GROMACS .gro file of C-alpha atoms in nm:
model
  486
    1UNK     CA    1  18.644  16.306  11.590
    2UNK     CA    2  18.657  16.066  11.882
    3UNK     CA    3  19.000  16.200  11.978
    4UNK     CA    4  18.864  16.552  11.988
    5UNK     CA    5  18.591  16.441  12.228
    6UNK     CA    6  18.839  16.274  12.457
    7UNK     CA    7  19.058  16.585  12.462
    8UNK     CA    8  18.757  16.801  12.542
    9UNK     CA    9  18.659  16.575  12.830
   10UNK     CA   10  19.014  16.563  12.956
   11UNK     CA   11  19.051  16.943  12.944
   12UNK     CA   12  18.716  16.981  13.116
   13UNK     CA   13  18.829  16.755  13.395
   14UNK     CA   14  19.157  16.946  13.426
   15UNK     CA   15  18.979  17.280  13.434
   16UNK     CA   16  18.731  17.149  13.689
   17UNK     CA   17  19.012  17.024  13.908
   18UNK     CA   18  19.194  17.355  13.877
   19UNK     CA   19  18.880  17.547  13.965
   20UNK     CA   20  18.820  17.317  14.261
   21UNK     CA   21  19.178  17.358  14.378
   22UNK     CA   22  19.154  17.734  14.332
   23UNK     CA   23  18.834  17.757  14.532
   24UNK     CA   24  18.985  17.531  14.798
   25UNK     CA   25  19.300  17.746  14.811
   26UNK     CA   26  19.086  18.059  14.846
   27UNK     CA   27  18.895  17.893  15.128
   28UNK     CA   28  19.218  17.789  15.299
   29UNK     CA   29  19.361  18.139  15.260
   30UNK     CA   30  19.039  18.286  15.394
   31UNK     CA   31  19.059  18.046  15.689
   32UNK     CA   32  19.410  18.149  15.783
   33UNK     CA   33  19.335  18.516  15.720
   34UNK     CA   34  19.043  18.496  15.960
   35UNK     CA   35  19.253  18.303  16.210
   36UNK     CA   36  19.529  18.562  16.187
   37UNK     CA   37  19.271  18.835  16.227
   38UNK     CA   38  19.135  18.664  16.538
   39UNK     CA   39  19.483  18.645  16.689
   40UNK     CA   40  19.539  19.012  16.612
   41UNK     CA   41  19.208  19.106  16.771
   42UNK     CA   42  19.296  18.922  17.091
   43UNK     CA   43  19.648  19.068  17.087
   44UNK     CA   44  19.497  19.413  17.042
   45UNK     CA   45  19.275  19.350  17.344
   46UNK     CA   46  19.585  19.253  17.543
   47UNK     CA   47  19.751  19.578  17.437
   48UNK     CA   48  19.441  19.772  17.542
   49UNK     CA   49  19.469  19.622  17.890
   50UNK     CA   50  19.835  19.724  17.906
   51UNK     CA   51  19.747  20.071  17.788
   52UNK     CA   52  19.554  20.120  18.111
   53UNK     CA   53  19.884  20.160  18.294
   54UNK     CA   54  19.910  20.363  18.613
   55UNK     CA   55  20.000  20.705  18.477
   56UNK     CA   56  20.105  20.849  18.815
   57UNK     CA   57  20.360  20.574  18.875
   58UNK     CA   58  20.496  20.595  18.522
   59UNK     CA   59  20.529  20.973  18.537
   60UNK     CA   60  20.702  20.982  18.875
   61UNK     CA   61  20.881  20.646  18.893
   62UNK     CA   62  20.915  20.537  18.527
   63UNK     CA   63  20.762  20.196  18.596
   64UNK     CA   64  20.494  20.048  18.368
   65UNK     CA   65  20.223  19.846  18.542
   66UNK     CA   66  19.845  19.803  18.542
   67UNK     CA   67  19.606  19.703  18.819
   68UNK     CA   68  19.475  19.351  18.761
   69UNK     CA   69  19.168  19.437  18.972
   70UNK     CA   70  19.089  19.761  18.786
   71UNK     CA   71  19.151  19.957  19.109
   72UNK     CA   72  18.924  19.755  19.334
   73UNK     CA   73  18.662  19.636  19.084
   74UNK     CA   74  18.807  19.286  19.071
   75UNK     CA   75  18.976  19.062  18.815
   76UNK     CA   76  18.634  18.975  18.668
   77UNK     CA   77  18.594  19.340  18.568
   78UNK     CA   78  18.920  19.326  18.371
   79UNK     CA   79  18.813  19.003  18.203
   80UNK     CA   80  18.470  19.146  18.116
   81UNK     CA   81  18.627  19.458  17.967
   82UNK     CA   82  18.867  19.236  17.775
   83UNK     CA   83  18.576  19.033  17.635
   84UNK     CA   84  18.383  19.344  17.529
   85UNK     CA   85  18.691  19.477  17.354
   86UNK     CA   86  18.720  19.156  17.150
   87UNK     CA   87  18.353  19.156  17.054
   88UNK     CA   88  18.375  19.516  16.939
   89UNK     CA   89  18.653  19.434  16.693
   90UNK     CA   90  18.511  19.109  16.552
   91UNK     CA   91  18.347  19.124  16.209
   92UNK     CA   92  18.013  18.966  16.119
   93UNK     CA   93  18.169  18.635  16.016
   94UNK     CA   94  18.330  18.572  16.356
   95UNK     CA   95  18.188  18.533  16.704
   96UNK     CA   96  18.346  18.498  17.047
   97UNK     CA   97  18.298  18.155  17.201
   98UNK     CA   98  18.520  18.171  17.508
   99UNK     CA   99  18.780  18.401  17.665
  100UNK     CA  100  18.957  18.388  18.000
  101UNK     CA  101  19.259  18.559  18.153
  102UNK     CA  102  19.452  18.260  18.285
  103UNK     CA  103  19.753  18.433  18.441
  104UNK     CA  104  19.902  18.768  18.536
  105UNK     CA  105  20.272  18.849  18.552
  106UNK     CA  106  20.304  19.053  18.870
  107UNK     CA  107  20.559  19.320  18.947
  108UNK     CA  108  20.651  19.154  19.277
  109UNK     CA  109  20.688  18.797  19.147
  110UNK     CA  110  21.021  18.618  19.194
  111UNK     CA  111  21.162  18.868  19.443
  112UNK     CA  112  21.049  19.170  19.238
  113UNK     CA  113  21.225  19.046  18.925
  114UNK     CA  114  21.009  19.256  18.688
  115UNK     CA  115  21.057  19.566  18.901
  116UNK     CA  116  21.434  19.522  18.901
  117UNK     CA  117  21.431  19.464  18.525
  118UNK     CA  118  21.245  19.789  18.459
  119UNK     CA  119  21.482  19.976  18.690
  120UNK     CA  120  21.779  19.841  18.495
  121UNK     CA  121  21.614  19.937  18.165
  122UNK     CA  122  21.545  20.287  18.293
  123UNK     CA  123  21.896  20.347  18.416
  124UNK     CA  124  22.037  20.239  18.079
  125UNK     CA  125  21.781  20.439  17.881
  126UNK     CA  126  21.832  20.752  18.086
  127UNK     CA  127  22.211  20.708  18.072
  128UNK     CA  128  22.226  20.724  18.449
  129UNK     CA  129  22.544  20.612  18.617
  130UNK     CA  130  22.572  20.618  18.990
  131UNK     CA  131  22.925  20.694  19.105
  132UNK     CA  132  22.997  20.375  19.296
  133UNK     CA  133  23.360  20.401  19.194
  134UNK     CA  134  23.366  20.760  19.315
  135UNK     CA  135  23.246  20.654  19.659
  136UNK     CA  136  23.510  20.384  19.664
  137UNK     CA  137  23.772  20.645  19.584
  138UNK     CA  138  23.642  20.880  19.852
  139UNK     CA  139  23.660  20.606  20.112
  140UNK     CA  140  24.001  20.489  19.998
  141UNK     CA  141  23.850  20.147  19.925
  142UNK     CA  142  23.788  20.093  20.297
  143UNK     CA  143  23.472  20.023  20.485
  144UNK     CA  144  23.399  20.160  20.831
  145UNK     CA  145  23.530  19.871  21.041
  146UNK     CA  146  23.832  19.962  21.251
  147UNK     CA  147  24.143  19.755  21.187
  148UNK     CA  148  24.183  19.465  21.429
  149UNK     CA  149  24.551  19.555  21.463
  150UNK     CA  150  24.451  19.889  21.615
  151UNK     CA  151  24.241  19.715  21.878
  152UNK     CA  152  24.523  19.472  21.953
  153UNK     CA  153  24.760  19.763  21.997
  154UNK     CA  154  24.517  19.927  22.239
  155UNK     CA  155  24.492  19.609  22.447
  156UNK     CA  156  24.870  19.570  22.454
  157UNK     CA  157  24.912  19.932  22.561
  158UNK     CA  158  24.672  19.885  22.850
  159UNK     CA  159  24.798  19.547  22.961
  160UNK     CA  160  25.161  19.657  22.948
  161UNK     CA  161  25.116  19.908  23.229
  162UNK     CA  162  24.826  19.745  23.411
  163UNK     CA  163  24.854  19.364  23.396
  164UNK     CA  164  24.573  19.320  23.649
  165UNK     CA  165  24.319  19.481  23.415
  166UNK     CA  166  24.319  19.200  23.161
  167UNK     CA  167  24.017  19.025  23.310
  168UNK     CA  168  23.791  19.328  23.349
  169UNK     CA  169  23.839  19.680  23.220
  170UNK     CA  170  23.500  19.830  23.298
  171UNK     CA  171  23.521  20.145  23.505
  172UNK     CA  172  23.289  20.033  23.779
  173UNK     CA  173  23.522  19.742  23.865
  174UNK     CA  174  23.840  19.942  23.912
  175UNK     CA  175  23.976  20.038  24.253
  176UNK     CA  176  24.094  20.389  24.334
  177UNK     CA  177  24.473  20.391  24.359
  178UNK     CA  178  24.555  20.761  24.349
  179UNK     CA  179  24.327  21.050  24.444
  180UNK     CA  180  24.322  21.423  24.392
  181UNK     CA  181  24.431  21.644  24.686
  182UNK     CA  182  24.146  21.779  24.896
  183UNK     CA  183  24.326  22.066  25.064
  184UNK     CA  184  24.646  22.119  24.864
  185UNK     CA  185  24.866  22.014  25.157
  186UNK     CA  186  25.185  21.881  25.006
  187UNK     CA  187  25.249  21.681  25.324
  188UNK     CA  188  24.919  21.498  25.303
  189UNK     CA  189  25.078  21.214  25.109
  190UNK     CA  190  24.851  21.268  24.807
  191UNK     CA  191  24.961  21.370  24.462
  192UNK     CA  192  24.820  21.707  24.355
  193UNK     CA  193  24.713  21.747  23.994
  194UNK     CA  194  24.537  22.024  23.806
  195UNK     CA  195  24.169  21.946  23.790
  196UNK     CA  196  24.046  21.888  23.434
  197UNK     CA  197  23.686  21.898  23.319
  198UNK     CA  198  23.582  21.553  23.203
  199UNK     CA  199  23.494  21.584  22.831
  200UNK     CA  200  23.277  21.277  22.854
  201UNK     CA  201  23.013  21.490  23.020
  202UNK     CA  202  22.920  21.643  22.686
  203UNK     CA  203  22.878  21.307  22.518
  204UNK     CA  204  22.652  21.198  22.802
  205UNK     CA  205  22.433  21.501  22.735
  206UNK     CA  206  22.432  21.420  22.362
  207UNK     CA  207  22.324  21.067  22.442
  208UNK     CA  208  22.041  21.183  22.665
  209UNK     CA  209  21.908  21.442  22.419
  210UNK     CA  210  21.983  21.242  22.106
  211UNK     CA  211  22.229  21.321  21.830
  212UNK     CA  212  21.945  21.458  21.617
  213UNK     CA  213  21.900  21.745  21.862
  214UNK     CA  214  22.251  21.870  21.790
  215UNK     CA  215  22.270  21.816  21.414
  216UNK     CA  216  21.933  21.903  21.262
  217UNK     CA  217  21.938  22.236  21.069
  218UNK     CA  218  21.699  22.510  21.183
  219UNK     CA  219  21.523  22.522  20.847
  220UNK     CA  220  21.453  22.147  20.824
  221UNK     CA  221  21.099  22.048  20.920
  222UNK     CA  222  21.066  21.693  21.048
  223UNK     CA  223  20.728  21.520  21.042
  224UNK     CA  224  20.650  21.296  21.340
  225UNK     CA  225  20.328  21.148  21.195
  226UNK     CA  226  20.333  20.766  21.195
  227UNK     CA  227  20.241  20.616  20.858
  228UNK     CA  228  20.031  20.298  20.843
  229UNK     CA  229  20.244  20.044  20.657
  230UNK     CA  230  20.041  19.734  20.736
  231UNK     CA  231  19.903  19.716  20.381
  232UNK     CA  232  20.236  19.771  20.206
  233UNK     CA  233  20.457  19.509  20.036
  234UNK     CA  234  20.682  19.486  20.342
  235UNK     CA  235  20.372  19.425  20.557
  236UNK     CA  236  20.504  19.656  20.828
  237UNK     CA  237  20.817  19.449  20.890
  238UNK     CA  238  21.072  19.713  20.985
  239UNK     CA  239  21.362  19.494  21.100
  240UNK     CA  240  21.679  19.597  20.921
  241UNK     CA  241  22.022  19.523  21.061
  242UNK     CA  242  21.981  19.775  21.339
  243UNK     CA  243  22.306  19.914  21.474
  244UNK     CA  244  22.354  19.929  21.849
  245UNK     CA  245  22.349  20.281  21.980
  246UNK     CA  246  22.695  20.404  22.061
  247UNK     CA  247  22.782  20.431  22.427
  248UNK     CA  248  22.773  20.807  22.471
  249UNK     CA  249  22.895  20.793  22.833
  250UNK     CA  250  23.228  20.627  22.745
  251UNK     CA  251  23.267  20.462  23.083
  252UNK     CA  252  23.338  20.108  22.962
  253UNK     CA  253  23.641  19.999  22.762
  254UNK     CA  254  23.474  19.675  22.657
  255UNK     CA  255  23.172  19.864  22.524
  256UNK     CA  256  23.405  20.104  22.340
  257UNK     CA  257  23.564  19.813  22.154
  258UNK     CA  258  23.221  19.678  22.068
  259UNK     CA  259  23.113  20.013  21.924
  260UNK     CA  260  23.427  20.029  21.714
  261UNK     CA  261  23.337  19.697  21.550
  262UNK     CA  262  22.958  19.737  21.517
  263UNK     CA  263  22.949  19.797  21.140
  264UNK     CA  264  22.962  19.537  20.865
  265UNK     CA  265  23.152  19.572  20.540
  266UNK     CA  266  22.965  19.735  20.252
  267UNK     CA  267  23.214  19.765  19.965
  268UNK     CA  268  23.082  19.468  19.766
  269UNK     CA  269  22.720  19.571  19.836
  270UNK     CA  270  22.777  19.904  19.666
  271UNK     CA  271  22.905  19.744  19.347
  272UNK     CA  272  22.629  19.482  19.330
  273UNK     CA  273  22.349  19.738  19.380
  274UNK     CA  274  22.466  20.003  19.132
  275UNK     CA  275  22.151  20.030  18.914
  276UNK     CA  276  21.914  20.017  19.210
  277UNK     CA  277  22.106  20.292  19.386
  278UNK     CA  278  22.108  20.511  19.074
  279UNK     CA  279  21.732  20.469  19.043
  280UNK     CA  280  21.664  20.539  19.410
  281UNK     CA  281  21.873  20.853  19.414
  282UNK     CA  282  21.702  20.980  19.099
  283UNK     CA  283  21.336  20.934  19.200
  284UNK     CA  284  21.315  20.959  19.581
  285UNK     CA  285  21.343  21.252  19.823
  286UNK     CA  286  21.574  21.281  20.123
  287UNK     CA  287  21.643  21.532  20.402
  288UNK     CA  288  21.887  21.738  20.194
  289UNK     CA  289  21.690  21.711  19.869
  290UNK     CA  290  21.311  21.720  19.907
  291UNK     CA  291  21.239  21.854  19.558
  292UNK     CA  292  21.251  21.531  19.357
  293UNK     CA  293  20.877  21.467  19.401
  294UNK     CA  294  20.602  21.679  19.553
  295UNK     CA  295  20.318  21.572  19.784
  296UNK     CA  296  20.480  21.252  19.904
  297UNK     CA  297  20.368  21.060  20.213
  298UNK     CA  298  20.724  21.030  20.343
  299UNK     CA  299  20.923  21.350  20.310
  300UNK     CA  300  21.246  21.159  20.375
  301UNK     CA  301  21.209  20.865  20.137
  302UNK     CA  302  21.570  20.753  20.102
  303UNK     CA  303  21.589  20.745  20.480
  304UNK     CA  304  21.290  20.509  20.479
  305UNK     CA  305  21.466  20.283  20.230
  306UNK     CA  306  21.768  20.272  20.460
  307UNK     CA  307  21.590  20.232  20.794
  308UNK     CA  308  21.230  20.121  20.737
  309UNK     CA  309  21.070  20.314  21.023
  310UNK     CA  310  20.711  20.438  21.011
  311UNK     CA  311  20.777  20.813  21.039
  312UNK     CA  312  21.014  21.071  20.898
  313UNK     CA  313  21.138  21.153  21.247
  314UNK     CA  314  21.229  20.794  21.330
  315UNK     CA  315  21.393  20.738  20.992
  316UNK     CA  316  21.600  21.056  21.019
  317UNK     CA  317  21.697  20.975  21.377
  318UNK     CA  318  21.805  20.623  21.279
  319UNK     CA  319  21.998  20.753  20.978
  320UNK     CA  320  22.182  21.009  21.190
  321UNK     CA  321  22.274  20.741  21.444
  322UNK     CA  322  22.400  20.510  21.170
  323UNK     CA  323  22.614  20.777  21.006
  324UNK     CA  324  22.757  20.855  21.350
  325UNK     CA  325  22.830  20.484  21.393
  326UNK     CA  326  23.015  20.483  21.060
  327UNK     CA  327  23.209  20.801  21.127
  328UNK     CA  328  23.307  20.708  21.483
  329UNK     CA  329  23.562  20.428  21.413
  330UNK     CA  330  23.704  20.621  21.115
  331UNK     CA  331  23.766  20.926  21.333
  332UNK     CA  332  23.899  20.712  21.616
  333UNK     CA  333  24.148  20.536  21.390
  334UNK     CA  334  24.295  20.868  21.282
  335UNK     CA  335  24.298  21.019  21.631
  336UNK     CA  336  24.516  20.737  21.763
  337UNK     CA  337  24.778  20.826  21.502
  338UNK     CA  338  24.784  21.200  21.578
  339UNK     CA  339  25.064  21.246  21.832
  340UNK     CA  340  24.972  21.604  21.921
  341UNK     CA  341  24.607  21.527  21.990
  342UNK     CA  342  24.685  21.207  22.178
  343UNK     CA  343  24.934  21.396  22.399
  344UNK     CA  344  24.652  21.629  22.502
  345UNK     CA  345  24.421  21.330  22.557
  346UNK     CA  346  24.681  21.162  22.775
  347UNK     CA  347  24.724  21.478  22.985
  348UNK     CA  348  24.352  21.494  23.052
  349UNK     CA  349  24.335  21.122  23.125
  350UNK     CA  350  24.626  21.142  23.370
  351UNK     CA  351  24.463  21.431  23.555
  352UNK     CA  352  24.121  21.267  23.569
  353UNK     CA  353  24.259  20.934  23.678
  354UNK     CA  354  24.333  21.084  24.021
  355UNK     CA  355  23.969  21.183  24.062
  356UNK     CA  356  23.808  20.869  23.918
  357UNK     CA  357  23.832  20.496  23.960
  358UNK     CA  358  23.955  20.448  23.605
  359UNK     CA  359  24.327  20.384  23.543
  360UNK     CA  360  24.497  20.627  23.307
  361UNK     CA  361  24.563  20.376  23.020
  362UNK     CA  362  24.193  20.289  23.005
  363UNK     CA  363  24.075  20.646  23.052
  364UNK     CA  364  24.300  20.766  22.770
  365UNK     CA  365  24.120  20.549  22.516
  366UNK     CA  366  23.777  20.633  22.657
  367UNK     CA  367  23.846  21.006  22.624
  368UNK     CA  368  23.980  20.950  22.273
  369UNK     CA  369  23.655  20.773  22.197
  370UNK     CA  370  23.460  21.064  22.343
  371UNK     CA  371  23.646  21.312  22.123
  372UNK     CA  372  23.601  21.094  21.812
  373UNK     CA  373  23.230  21.067  21.887
  374UNK     CA  374  23.189  21.445  21.911
  375UNK     CA  375  23.381  21.481  21.585
  376UNK     CA  376  23.142  21.228  21.427
  377UNK     CA  377  22.842  21.432  21.547
  378UNK     CA  378  23.005  21.741  21.396
  379UNK     CA  379  23.046  21.551  21.068
  380UNK     CA  380  22.678  21.458  21.062
  381UNK     CA  381  22.582  21.819  21.134
  382UNK     CA  382  22.774  21.929  20.826
  383UNK     CA  383  22.619  21.653  20.612
  384UNK     CA  384  22.264  21.757  20.704
  385UNK     CA  385  22.347  22.113  20.606
  386UNK     CA  386  22.415  21.982  20.256
  387UNK     CA  387  22.793  21.997  20.285
  388UNK     CA  388  23.044  21.722  20.219
  389UNK     CA  389  23.280  21.560  20.466
  390UNK     CA  390  23.602  21.381  20.374
  391UNK     CA  391  23.583  21.016  20.468
  392UNK     CA  392  23.931  20.988  20.619
  393UNK     CA  393  24.045  21.244  20.873
  394UNK     CA  394  24.369  21.440  20.864
  395UNK     CA  395  24.516  21.714  21.076
  396UNK     CA  396  24.369  21.977  20.845
  397UNK     CA  397  24.010  21.851  20.832
  398UNK     CA  398  23.967  21.761  21.201
  399UNK     CA  399  23.720  22.022  21.325
  400UNK     CA  400  23.653  21.989  21.697
  401UNK     CA  401  23.873  22.102  21.987
  402UNK     CA  402  23.878  21.894  22.303
  403UNK     CA  403  23.924  22.209  22.512
  404UNK     CA  404  23.611  22.369  22.363
  405UNK     CA  405  23.394  22.077  22.255
  406UNK     CA  406  23.055  22.251  22.267
  407UNK     CA  407  23.159  22.564  22.080
  408UNK     CA  408  23.366  22.376  21.823
  409UNK     CA  409  23.077  22.133  21.765
  410UNK     CA  410  22.845  22.419  21.673
  411UNK     CA  411  23.091  22.616  21.463
  412UNK     CA  412  23.026  22.649  21.091
  413UNK     CA  413  23.285  22.449  20.903
  414UNK     CA  414  23.448  22.532  20.572
  415UNK     CA  415  23.267  22.338  20.295
  416UNK     CA  416  23.451  22.044  20.141
  417UNK     CA  417  23.416  21.986  19.767
  418UNK     CA  418  23.564  21.637  19.734
  419UNK     CA  419  23.422  21.461  20.038
  420UNK     CA  420  23.120  21.235  20.078
  421UNK     CA  421  22.769  21.376  20.091
  422UNK     CA  422  22.471  21.285  20.309
  423UNK     CA  423  22.318  21.100  20.013
  424UNK     CA  424  22.638  20.898  19.968
  425UNK     CA  425  22.597  20.756  20.318
  426UNK     CA  426  22.232  20.681  20.249
  427UNK     CA  427  22.337  20.488  19.939
  428UNK     CA  428  22.574  20.280  20.152
  429UNK     CA  429  22.299  20.190  20.399
  430UNK     CA  430  22.051  20.108  20.122
  431UNK     CA  431  22.305  19.890  19.941
  432UNK     CA  432  22.375  19.685  20.252
  433UNK     CA  433  22.031  19.522  20.225
  434UNK     CA  434  21.925  19.588  19.868
  435UNK     CA  435  21.659  19.315  19.843
  436UNK     CA  436  21.472  19.471  20.135
  437UNK     CA  437  21.525  19.816  19.986
  438UNK     CA  438  21.349  19.715  19.663
  439UNK     CA  439  21.038  19.622  19.859
  440UNK     CA  440  21.056  19.947  20.051
  441UNK     CA  441  21.069  20.131  19.718
  442UNK     CA  442  20.739  19.960  19.636
  443UNK     CA  443  20.603  20.070  19.976
  444UNK     CA  444  20.675  20.433  19.891
  445UNK     CA  445  20.536  20.404  19.538
  446UNK     CA  446  20.215  20.249  19.668
  447UNK     CA  447  20.168  20.508  19.942
  448UNK     CA  448  20.213  20.797  19.701
  449UNK     CA  449  20.006  20.641  19.420
  450UNK     CA  450  19.714  20.585  19.656
  451UNK     CA  451  19.680  20.959  19.691
  452UNK     CA  452  19.560  20.951  19.329
  453UNK     CA  453  19.430  20.592  19.308
  454UNK     CA  454  19.288  20.518  19.657
  455UNK     CA  455  19.223  20.147  19.590
  456UNK     CA  456  19.561  20.068  19.439
  457UNK     CA  457  19.768  19.793  19.598
  458UNK     CA  458  20.113  19.693  19.485
  459UNK     CA  459  20.022  19.326  19.527
  460UNK     CA  460  19.781  19.374  19.233
  461UNK     CA  461  20.038  19.548  19.012
  462UNK     CA  462  20.076  19.346  18.692
  463UNK     CA  463  20.323  19.383  18.408
  464UNK     CA  464  20.177  19.121  18.174
  465UNK     CA  465  19.894  18.872  18.122
  466UNK     CA  466  19.811  18.544  17.949
  467UNK     CA  467  19.476  18.487  17.775
  468UNK     CA  468  19.300  18.175  17.643
  469UNK     CA  469  19.044  18.253  17.373
  470UNK     CA  470  18.818  18.068  17.130
  471UNK     CA  471  18.661  18.243  16.829
  472UNK     CA  472  18.412  18.078  16.592
  473UNK     CA  473  18.434  18.129  16.217
  474UNK     CA  474  18.183  17.936  16.009
  475UNK     CA  475  18.221  17.572  16.099
  476UNK     CA  476  18.564  17.631  16.254
  477UNK     CA  477  18.668  17.738  16.603
  478UNK     CA  478  19.003  17.908  16.656
  479UNK     CA  479  19.155  17.836  16.998
  480UNK     CA  480  19.481  17.991  17.106
  481UNK     CA  481  19.679  18.139  17.394
  482UNK     CA  482  19.814  18.493  17.376
  483UNK     CA  483  20.061  18.652  17.619
  484UNK     CA  484  20.179  19.009  17.644
  485UNK     CA  485  20.379  19.230  17.878
  486UNK     CA  486  20.579  19.549  17.904
   0.00000   0.00000   0.00000
């Protein structure tokens, strides 16, 4: 009987302990369930903030971001909305003690790292591949810098016949040695030559009027309105490796050599900037393709990426000058190898040397430069019409005639299917300073987005946030940090 009592007591104690442990386990489970629920509620609030992304920018530029100031209301407004969202989702057993947004991940942080990452994701997702290798093939793997050996050959050619010109080859320093006959008297002691029209006169006119005057298509409207960029990510800083304007008068041999070497190499830049270039070409307008987006502040957006000027007119003008600067040494390099064309150049130079103060060896290369320059202007004219131009010149694709420069410049050329396009050259210029180009992309996006969201600033564009929160449950307080981003 006593044993039965002991067993009963023992079983009662065991059952009591099991019940206690069961109730404790239920309480522990309830604790962690409520804690997990609190984390989910805060995470849901973070997702709700991200869901307020800028729909215009996502639709047109495929970039996810939200305004950390709620479009001018301030960061406190975002935090207040975040707090209300949490309270709405809490049940009766929980209450919000504390919540604060401690950090935002901004689109422009770390040299636009988040922006570049989204661009890379988009190009992969959309299966875009920009033909960098195709451009390399079209250029023959060469950039636009003339070979130093060509310049050395030019100097040797000049110095061989005129040793006294080594110190100074500018035209205004040369003395007149032979002059053209005034009266045709063979006994006058002067050599009589047929008078040639100096082709450099046309390039002087082009320089005075601007290349844009000769190349812009009749149906292309160019806006001259200056855009206020002072509030943009670049803060109105337009400096960008500006090329010197080419000497359109071609009266100085030293300046000619400088113009032939004014461009920097861009082959490696193209390869490194592949994704950014693919993105830019896909979402921004340019002079030959203005249908990518409608109602944009800049009509020529790729030109802005390349040049950074405050108006379409200035950007197009700068782009045209830069393409001319690229085409000029390429054309010049070929012209020096064309025996037929150089024979004609030498004939003109020999004739003009009797009427000018410039020796024939110097004048020959100046006139060759003049002809190459006009050919470059003709190339740009074709590019702006939407046609392609082969990068390297040959006898068959050289278009202008030195005897009829004006008429040959304005002639319609036969379209080329395999050459480089206007956009290809823009991609080269953009690639040469890609870090600056990324910020200019943000300039354009901000300007266009502000037509829909007037208070939007790219400096407030966020792609993620970090939140500290405390939620009370019974006698317990859950404190945690939650982060989220696109």
